C-alpha cells in the first residue's frame, strides 16, 4: 500500500490523526523535498521534530529522485506499507497525479489522506471560495523571460467579478549558471517570491499590455505563512501592499473581485488603516 | 480565545494534531450541527467516539443556536478558551465569516485551524485544481422553485475550458409543511442530493434553456463520501452516471472542461469500462 499523506500548512503538528496513524504503520517514509525546504528551510530542526513525532526515519526525496526512483518506491509499496508525505494536500497546488498514475498501472493500492492546502485555506481572508475564478501562477521574471499568460486570466476573472488567487513562484534546486558551465551539480539557494515582487511584476505587465485588468489602486489581499503561528494577512491597494514587509515565505496574493457585504466586513479587519 | 477548528472530511480521526491539542485545552466545545448530521447521521455512535477521542463533552449547535447564542459563545470565549468545531475547513464550502466578524468586533481573539474541505479534496479525481472555474451550487427543485442560475456559470466555465465543481444541496432542519400549519416545531428528515438527482435537474435545465452548455454526453466525475474508507469516484458521461448507485451521502459532481494528458490518465482509472 502507498499512502500519500497531506501534511497541511504549518509544522509537523498539522498532520491529521488518520495521517499520523498511517505513517506510524509504514515500514518506509518518504517526504517530498518541497516539504523539507518549506518546513526545514525555515526552521533547521524541522526534520528531527517530524521524525520524533512520527517515530520514523524520513527519507527526503527531491523531484529528481521521485522521478528516478518512482519504480523503486512503488516496488516497495507492493511489498509493504510505504508513506509519501506531501506539504499541504496531496492534490493541492502541486500535483502528485504522476505517482498515482504509475502506482495504478502497477496495481499498487494507493490511499490518499487529505489535508488543508492553500487552495482552501485562502478562505481565511474572508473572500468566499466559490467566488474565485481560475487560479494563476506568477513566475519570477528574468532578463529574457517575462511571461504574462496570467494577465488574460486575471482580466477574465475581473470581468466576471471573481477573485483571483495568485500563487507565487518557488525556485528550489535550480542549477547555478556557474555550475552548468563547469559541468558540476551545484544549486542556487532556494528563492521564494515575495508579495512585493509579485505586485511589481504585475504592474509592469499591466503597463506594457495596458488593458486595465488592474492597476496600482486595485484591491488585493496579501497573505504570508498561512497555518503558522505568525501568519499575516493584509488588505490594501497594490500600491499600499508594495510597502508592506510580509516577512518570511511563503507568500500569496489575492486580487479582489466583486464583493458581498460579509466579505467587506472581513476585509475591513485586515485593511491597512 | 475562540478556536475555530476544521474537522476535515472523514470521521473524528481527521482532525489535525494541532486541532486536537486546541480542543483538549478548551473549557467548552461546540460543534456546528451540519457536522453532527454528517458524521452521526451516518453512524449513530459518531458523537460519542468524538467525545472519547477529544476527551470533552461536545455541545451540538444548529445554525439557529449559533445565531441566537453567538454572543453567549463569544462572551465565554472572552473569559476562557472555547472551541467551535466545523466539518471540513472553517472557511470551506460553508463560511463562518459571520462568527469571526462578530468575534473581532468584540475583540475576542480568534485562531483558525485549517483542514481539508471539498474545495481542495476534489483534486483527488485528477483534474488540476487551478483549472477549475467558479464553483456552483445545485439546489433541490420544488414544484414551484426551479432556479437555474448555475447554468450560466457552467456555460462560462465550459467556454473557457475550465472544470466546474457542483456542490449538491443539503437540507437539514427544514420545518415540515404539516408542522408549519399546526404551529409546532417539527422537522423533515435531512435530505442530501444524489449525483443522479443533480444530473436529472441539470439536464432538465439544459432542455429548457437549450444553449448547449452541456448535454447527456458531457463528461463528468461523480464523487461520494470523500475522505471515508468507502469513498467512490466514477467518471463517465452524464447519461452513464445517471445509472450509477453512489450510495450514502455526501455526493458532489464535476463537469469536466478541457483536459491535459495527465488529467486524462487519471480519469481513465475512474472511467466506467
GROMACS .gro file of C-alpha atoms in nm, chain B residues 55-241:
model
  187
  328UNK     CA    1  -1.177   1.392   2.595
  329UNK     CA    2  -1.451   1.657   2.602
  330UNK     CA    3  -1.826   1.693   2.619
  331UNK     CA    4  -1.945   1.844   2.293
  332UNK     CA    5  -2.245   2.075   2.263
  333UNK     CA    6  -2.403   2.038   1.922
  334UNK     CA    7  -2.520   2.375   1.790
  335UNK     CA    8  -2.751   2.410   1.491
  336UNK     CA    9  -2.749   2.721   1.277
  337UNK     CA   10  -3.034   2.874   1.478
  338UNK     CA   11  -2.848   2.826   1.802
  339UNK     CA   12  -2.525   2.965   1.660
  340UNK     CA   13  -2.709   3.276   1.550
  341UNK     CA   14  -2.910   3.315   1.871
  342UNK     CA   15  -2.632   3.226   2.112
  343UNK     CA   16  -2.334   3.373   1.928
  344UNK     CA   17  -2.297   3.646   2.186
  345UNK     CA   18  -2.308   3.394   2.468
  346UNK     CA   19  -2.043   3.178   2.300
  347UNK     CA   20  -1.829   3.484   2.240
  348UNK     CA   21  -1.869   3.608   2.596
  349UNK     CA   22  -1.742   3.271   2.713
  350UNK     CA   23  -1.454   3.294   2.464
  351UNK     CA   24  -1.356   3.630   2.611
  352UNK     CA   25  -1.313   3.462   2.951
  353UNK     CA   26  -1.169   3.123   2.866
  354UNK     CA   27  -1.077   2.904   2.569
  355UNK     CA   28  -1.369   2.784   2.359
  356UNK     CA   29  -1.355   2.556   2.054
  357UNK     CA   30  -1.604   2.567   1.771
  358UNK     CA   31  -1.577   2.257   1.552
  359UNK     CA   32  -1.665   2.269   1.187
  360UNK     CA   33  -1.680   1.989   0.931
  361UNK     CA   34  -1.420   2.034   0.656
  362UNK     CA   35  -1.230   2.361   0.673
  363UNK     CA   36  -1.359   2.660   0.874
  364UNK     CA   37  -1.376   2.866   0.556
  365UNK     CA   38  -1.452   2.589   0.310
  366UNK     CA   39  -1.781   2.535   0.134
  367UNK     CA   40  -1.984   2.695   0.413
  368UNK     CA   41  -1.847   3.001   0.573
  369UNK     CA   42  -1.817   3.103   0.930
  370UNK     CA   43  -1.720   3.456   0.850
  371UNK     CA   44  -2.017   3.584   1.045
  372UNK     CA   45  -1.896   3.439   1.373
  373UNK     CA   46  -1.545   3.566   1.308
  374UNK     CA   47  -1.672   3.915   1.227
  375UNK     CA   48  -1.873   3.924   1.549
  376UNK     CA   49  -1.575   3.798   1.749
  377UNK     CA   50  -1.346   4.060   1.604
  378UNK     CA   51  -1.598   4.333   1.681
  379UNK     CA   52  -1.597   4.220   2.044
  380UNK     CA   53  -1.215   4.198   2.040
  381UNK     CA   54  -1.226   3.825   2.109
  382UNK     CA   55  -0.913   3.664   1.974
  383UNK     CA   56  -0.980   3.404   1.705
  384UNK     CA   57  -0.750   3.126   1.591
  385UNK     CA   58  -0.838   2.922   1.284
  386UNK     CA   59  -0.712   2.566   1.250
  387UNK     CA   60  -0.722   2.460   0.886
  388UNK     CA   61  -0.818   2.126   0.745
  389UNK     CA   62  -0.921   1.965   0.418
  390UNK     CA   63  -1.251   2.064   0.255
  391UNK     CA   64  -1.429   1.954  -0.056
  392UNK     CA   65  -1.282   2.262  -0.227
  393UNK     CA   66  -0.936   2.107  -0.234
  394UNK     CA   67  -1.001   1.736  -0.178
  395UNK     CA   68  -1.181   1.735  -0.512
  396UNK     CA   69  -0.827   1.731  -0.657
  397UNK     CA   70  -0.824   1.354  -0.591
  398UNK     CA   71  -1.012   1.287  -0.914
  399UNK     CA   72  -0.706   1.401  -1.105
  400UNK     CA   73  -0.837   1.725  -1.252
  401UNK     CA   74  -0.596   2.003  -1.158
  402UNK     CA   75  -0.733   2.246  -0.901
  403UNK     CA   76  -0.610   2.557  -1.081
  404UNK     CA   77  -0.812   2.456  -1.387
  405UNK     CA   78  -1.148   2.499  -1.214
  406UNK     CA   79  -1.372   2.796  -1.280
  407UNK     CA   80  -1.636   2.933  -1.048
  408UNK     CA   81  -1.799   2.674  -0.820
  409UNK     CA   82  -2.177   2.627  -0.846
  410UNK     CA   83  -2.445   2.501  -0.608
  411UNK     CA   84  -2.733   2.288  -0.728
  412UNK     CA   85  -3.042   2.334  -0.508
  413UNK     CA   86  -3.328   2.085  -0.481
  414UNK     CA   87  -3.601   2.180  -0.727
  415UNK     CA   88  -3.953   2.203  -0.591
  416UNK     CA   89  -4.272   2.223  -0.790
  417UNK     CA   90  -4.267   2.599  -0.780
  418UNK     CA   91  -3.898   2.681  -0.733
  419UNK     CA   92  -3.661   2.572  -1.007
  420UNK     CA   93  -3.371   2.820  -1.003
  421UNK     CA   94  -3.114   2.786  -1.281
  422UNK     CA   95  -2.851   3.048  -1.201
  423UNK     CA   96  -2.586   2.774  -1.207
  424UNK     CA   97  -2.644   2.723  -1.578
  425UNK     CA   98  -2.479   3.042  -1.695
  426UNK     CA   99  -2.176   2.979  -1.476
  427UNK     CA  100  -2.129   2.626  -1.608
  428UNK     CA  101  -2.158   2.758  -1.962
  429UNK     CA  102  -1.897   3.024  -1.896
  430UNK     CA  103  -1.656   2.773  -1.743
  431UNK     CA  104  -1.708   2.545  -2.041
  432UNK     CA  105  -1.632   2.824  -2.288
  433UNK     CA  106  -1.307   2.886  -2.102
  434UNK     CA  107  -1.222   2.514  -2.097
  435UNK     CA  108  -1.245   2.508  -1.716
  436UNK     CA  109  -1.384   2.234  -1.493
  437UNK     CA  110  -1.691   2.307  -1.279
  438UNK     CA  111  -1.735   2.175  -0.926
  439UNK     CA  112  -2.106   2.135  -0.846
  440UNK     CA  113  -2.190   2.130  -0.476
  441UNK     CA  114  -2.516   1.946  -0.416
  442UNK     CA  115  -2.793   2.059  -0.185
  443UNK     CA  116  -2.816   1.957   0.179
  444UNK     CA  117  -3.143   2.018   0.359
  445UNK     CA  118  -3.136   1.988   0.733
  446UNK     CA  119  -3.386   2.110   0.990
  447UNK     CA  120  -3.642   2.205   0.729
  448UNK     CA  121  -3.976   2.258   0.905
  449UNK     CA  122  -4.237   2.020   0.765
  450UNK     CA  123  -4.535   2.178   0.590
  451UNK     CA  124  -4.759   1.994   0.833
  452UNK     CA  125  -4.577   2.137   1.134
  453UNK     CA  126  -4.593   2.488   0.991
  454UNK     CA  127  -4.969   2.451   0.960
  455UNK     CA  128  -5.006   2.325   1.314
  456UNK     CA  129  -4.769   2.585   1.458
  457UNK     CA  130  -4.539   2.328   1.613
  458UNK     CA  131  -4.170   2.281   1.553
  459UNK     CA  132  -4.129   1.957   1.367
  460UNK     CA  133  -3.868   1.891   1.103
  461UNK     CA  134  -3.842   1.695   0.783
  462UNK     CA  135  -3.572   1.427   0.789
  463UNK     CA  136  -3.244   1.556   0.642
  464UNK     CA  137  -3.211   1.528   0.266
  465UNK     CA  138  -2.890   1.510   0.066
  466UNK     CA  139  -2.896   1.548  -0.310
  467UNK     CA  140  -2.761   1.249  -0.501
  468UNK     CA  141  -2.549   1.278  -0.813
  469UNK     CA  142  -2.837   1.120  -1.004
  470UNK     CA  143  -3.085   1.388  -0.898
  471UNK     CA  144  -2.830   1.660  -0.974
  472UNK     CA  145  -2.782   1.528  -1.328
  473UNK     CA  146  -3.157   1.497  -1.383
  474UNK     CA  147  -3.201   1.859  -1.280
  475UNK     CA  148  -2.906   1.974  -1.489
  476UNK     CA  149  -3.047   1.802  -1.799
  477UNK     CA  150  -3.391   1.947  -1.735
  478UNK     CA  151  -3.245   2.299  -1.727
  479UNK     CA  152  -3.039   2.234  -2.041
  480UNK     CA  153  -3.353   2.119  -2.216
  481UNK     CA  154  -3.549   2.429  -2.121
  482UNK     CA  155  -3.268   2.682  -2.186
  483UNK     CA  156  -3.108   2.486  -2.470
  484UNK     CA  157  -2.782   2.674  -2.516
  485UNK     CA  158  -2.580   2.350  -2.508
  486UNK     CA  159  -2.370   2.434  -2.205
  487UNK     CA  160  -2.365   2.055  -2.162
  488UNK     CA  161  -2.569   1.752  -2.256
  489UNK     CA  162  -2.617   1.388  -2.170
  490UNK     CA  163  -2.286   1.307  -2.339
  491UNK     CA  164  -2.088   1.562  -2.138
  492UNK     CA  165  -1.807   1.412  -1.935
  493UNK     CA  166  -1.840   1.426  -1.559
  494UNK     CA  167  -1.691   1.282  -1.244
  495UNK     CA  168  -1.918   1.180  -0.959
  496UNK     CA  169  -1.764   1.163  -0.610
  497UNK     CA  170  -1.924   1.025  -0.296
  498UNK     CA  171  -1.808   1.022   0.067
  499UNK     CA  172  -1.466   1.180   0.007
  500UNK     CA  173  -1.238   1.105   0.300
  501UNK     CA  174  -1.433   0.799   0.412
  502UNK     CA  175  -1.294   0.449   0.378
  503UNK     CA  176  -1.551   0.371   0.112
  504UNK     CA  177  -1.518   0.688  -0.097
  505UNK     CA  178  -1.632   0.636  -0.454
  506UNK     CA  179  -1.516   0.812  -0.770
  507UNK     CA  180  -1.666   0.736  -1.112
  508UNK     CA  181  -1.602   0.917  -1.440
  509UNK     CA  182  -1.843   0.895  -1.731
  510UNK     CA  183  -2.099   1.083  -1.935
  511UNK     CA  184  -2.400   1.236  -1.760
  512UNK     CA  185  -2.610   0.963  -1.914
  513UNK     CA  186  -2.381   0.689  -1.781
  514UNK     CA  187  -2.361   0.837  -1.431
   0.00000   0.00000   0.00000
